[in-house]
mmCIF file with all atom_site columns, C-alpha atoms in Angstrom:
data_model
loop_
_atom_site.group_PDB
_atom_site.id
_atom_site.type_symbol
_atom_site.label_atom_id
_atom_site.label_alt_id
_atom_site.label_comp_id
_atom_site.label_asym_id
_atom_site.label_entity_id
_atom_site.label_seq_id
_atom_site.pdbx_PDB_ins_code
_atom_site.Cartn_x
_atom_site.Cartn_y
_atom_site.Cartn_z
_atom_site.occupancy
_atom_site.B_iso_or_equiv
_atom_site.pdbx_formal_charge
_atom_site.auth_seq_id
_atom_site.auth_comp_id
_atom_site.auth_asym_id
_atom_site.auth_atom_id
_atom_site.pdbx_PDB_model_num
ATOM 1  C CA . MET A 1 1  ? 3.370   -34.568 -26.903 1.00 45.00 ? 1  MET A CA 1
ATOM 2  C CA . SER A 1 2  ? 0.160   -32.535 -26.781 1.00 54.00 ? 2  SER A CA 1
ATOM 3  C CA . ASP A 1 3  ? -0.587  -33.055 -23.077 1.00 67.00 ? 3  ASP A CA 1
ATOM 4  C CA . GLN A 1 4  ? 1.487   -30.416 -21.355 1.00 95.00 ? 4  GLN A CA 1
ATOM 5  C CA . ILE A 1 5  ? 2.069   -30.917 -17.632 1.00 97.00 ? 5  ILE A CA 1
ATOM 6  C CA . LEU A 1 6  ? 2.184   -27.776 -15.510 1.00 97.00 ? 6  LEU A CA 1
ATOM 7  C CA . THR A 1 7  ? 3.621   -27.169 -12.051 1.00 97.00 ? 7  THR A CA 1
ATOM 8  C CA . LEU A 1 8  ? 1.703   -25.447 -9.270  1.00 97.00 ? 8  LEU A CA 1
ATOM 9  C CA . LYS A 1 9  ? 3.597   -22.231 -9.981  1.00 97.00 ? 9  LYS A CA 1
ATOM 10 C CA . GLU A 1 10 ? 2.763   -22.402 -13.695 1.00 97.00 ? 10 GLU A CA 1
ATOM 11 C CA . VAL A 1 11 ? -0.936  -23.051 -13.009 1.00 97.00 ? 11 VAL A CA 1
ATOM 12 C CA . ALA A 1 12 ? -1.036  -20.159 -10.551 1.00 98.00 ? 12 ALA A CA 1
ATOM 13 C CA . GLU A 1 13 ? 0.507   -17.859 -13.166 1.00 97.00 ? 13 GLU A CA 1
ATOM 14 C CA . TYR A 1 14 ? -1.828  -19.175 -15.884 1.00 96.00 ? 14 TYR A CA 1
ATOM 15 C CA . LEU A 1 15 ? -4.911  -18.543 -13.723 1.00 97.00 ? 15 LEU A CA 1
ATOM 16 C CA . LYS A 1 16 ? -3.503  -15.282 -12.295 1.00 97.00 ? 16 LYS A CA 1
ATOM 17 C CA . LEU A 1 17 ? -3.696  -16.644 -8.739  1.00 97.00 ? 17 LEU A CA 1
ATOM 18 C CA . ALA A 1 18 ? -1.345  -16.670 -5.796  1.00 98.00 ? 18 ALA A CA 1
ATOM 19 C CA . GLU A 1 19 ? 0.456   -20.019 -5.517  1.00 97.00 ? 19 GLU A CA 1
ATOM 20 C CA . LYS A 1 20 ? -1.080  -20.470 -2.061  1.00 98.00 ? 20 LYS A CA 1
ATOM 21 C CA . THR A 1 21 ? -4.596  -20.081 -3.502  1.00 97.00 ? 21 THR A CA 1
ATOM 22 C CA . ALA A 1 22 ? -3.889  -22.576 -6.301  1.00 97.00 ? 22 ALA A CA 1
ATOM 23 C CA . TYR A 1 23 ? -2.497  -25.007 -3.720  1.00 97.00 ? 23 TYR A CA 1
ATOM 24 C CA . LYS A 1 24 ? -5.597  -24.681 -1.522  1.00 97.00 ? 24 LYS A CA 1
ATOM 25 C CA . LEU A 1 25 ? -7.915  -25.243 -4.501  1.00 97.00 ? 25 LEU A CA 1
ATOM 26 C CA . ALA A 1 26 ? -5.955  -28.322 -5.597  1.00 97.00 ? 26 ALA A CA 1
ATOM 27 C CA . ALA A 1 27 ? -5.772  -29.746 -2.062  1.00 97.00 ? 27 ALA A CA 1
ATOM 28 C CA . ALA A 1 28 ? -9.545  -29.263 -1.669  1.00 97.00 ? 28 ALA A CA 1
ATOM 29 C CA . GLY A 1 29 ? -10.162 -31.110 -4.938  1.00 96.00 ? 29 GLY A CA 1
ATOM 30 C CA . LYS A 1 30 ? -11.587 -27.990 -6.598  1.00 96.00 ? 30 LYS A CA 1
ATOM 31 C CA . LEU A 1 31 ? -8.771  -27.724 -9.141  1.00 97.00 ? 31 LEU A CA 1
ATOM 32 C CA . PRO A 1 32 ? -7.977  -30.862 -11.183 1.00 97.00 ? 32 PRO A CA 1
ATOM 33 C CA . GLY A 1 33 ? -4.474  -32.015 -10.390 1.00 97.00 ? 33 GLY A CA 1
ATOM 34 C CA . PHE A 1 34 ? -2.382  -34.893 -9.119  1.00 97.00 ? 34 PHE A CA 1
ATOM 35 C CA . LYS A 1 35 ? 0.675   -35.328 -6.966  1.00 97.00 ? 35 LYS A CA 1
ATOM 36 C CA . VAL A 1 36 ? 4.013   -36.680 -8.147  1.00 95.00 ? 36 VAL A CA 1
ATOM 37 C CA . GLY A 1 37 ? 6.460   -37.262 -5.327  1.00 95.00 ? 37 GLY A CA 1
ATOM 38 C CA . GLY A 1 38 ? 4.598   -34.820 -3.108  1.00 95.00 ? 38 GLY A CA 1
ATOM 39 C CA . SER A 1 39 ? 4.468   -32.034 -5.719  1.00 96.00 ? 39 SER A CA 1
ATOM 40 C CA . TRP A 1 40 ? 1.307   -30.957 -7.502  1.00 97.00 ? 40 TRP A CA 1
ATOM 41 C CA . ARG A 1 41 ? 1.107   -31.345 -11.285 1.00 98.00 ? 41 ARG A CA 1
ATOM 42 C CA . PHE A 1 42 ? -1.681  -30.381 -13.668 1.00 98.00 ? 42 PHE A CA 1
ATOM 43 C CA . LYS A 1 43 ? -2.548  -31.270 -17.257 1.00 97.00 ? 43 LYS A CA 1
ATOM 44 C CA . ARG A 1 44 ? -3.106  -28.081 -19.253 1.00 96.00 ? 44 ARG A CA 1
ATOM 45 C CA . GLU A 1 45 ? -6.032  -29.803 -20.999 1.00 96.00 ? 45 GLU A CA 1
ATOM 46 C CA . ASP A 1 46 ? -7.717  -30.486 -17.625 1.00 96.00 ? 46 ASP A CA 1
ATOM 47 C CA . ILE A 1 47 ? -7.205  -26.888 -16.489 1.00 97.00 ? 47 ILE A CA 1
ATOM 48 C CA . GLU A 1 48 ? -8.697  -25.525 -19.714 1.00 96.00 ? 48 GLU A CA 1
ATOM 49 C CA . TYR A 1 49 ? -11.702 -27.850 -19.335 1.00 96.00 ? 49 TYR A CA 1
ATOM 50 C CA . TRP A 1 50 ? -12.070 -26.726 -15.683 1.00 96.00 ? 50 TRP A CA 1
ATOM 51 C CA . ILE A 1 51 ? -12.073 -23.069 -16.807 1.00 95.00 ? 51 ILE A CA 1
ATOM 52 C CA . GLU A 1 52 ? -14.910 -23.798 -19.255 1.00 95.00 ? 52 GLU A CA 1
ATOM 53 C CA . GLU A 1 53 ? -16.867 -25.571 -16.498 1.00 94.00 ? 53 GLU A CA 1
ATOM 54 C CA . GLN A 1 54 ? -16.447 -22.569 -14.210 1.00 92.00 ? 54 GLN A CA 1
ATOM 55 C CA . LYS A 1 55 ? -17.678 -20.239 -16.947 1.00 92.00 ? 55 LYS A CA 1
ATOM 56 C CA . ASN A 1 56 ? -20.755 -22.431 -17.461 1.00 90.00 ? 56 ASN A CA 1
ATOM 57 C CA . LEU A 1 57 ? -21.484 -22.573 -13.725 1.00 88.00 ? 57 LEU A CA 1
ATOM 58 C CA . SER A 1 58 ? -21.404 -18.796 -13.458 1.00 84.00 ? 58 SER A CA 1
ATOM 59 C CA . LYS A 1 59 ? -23.917 -18.445 -16.300 1.00 81.00 ? 59 LYS A CA 1
ATOM 60 C CA . GLY A 1 60 ? -26.668 -20.152 -14.549 1.00 67.00 ? 60 GLY A CA 1
#
């Protein structure tokens, strides 16, 4: 399976953020994620795409 699902903690570590910051971004709809039974989950592919979008936004 190529689509790896990450937990909030894993995404926070991946992005070098505090878990609380990652949670706030996800809850505000700024970080692409979804809830499963009340817990946030993220597709690694979506996070990598989001990173590229953020890089492009900062360029101009």
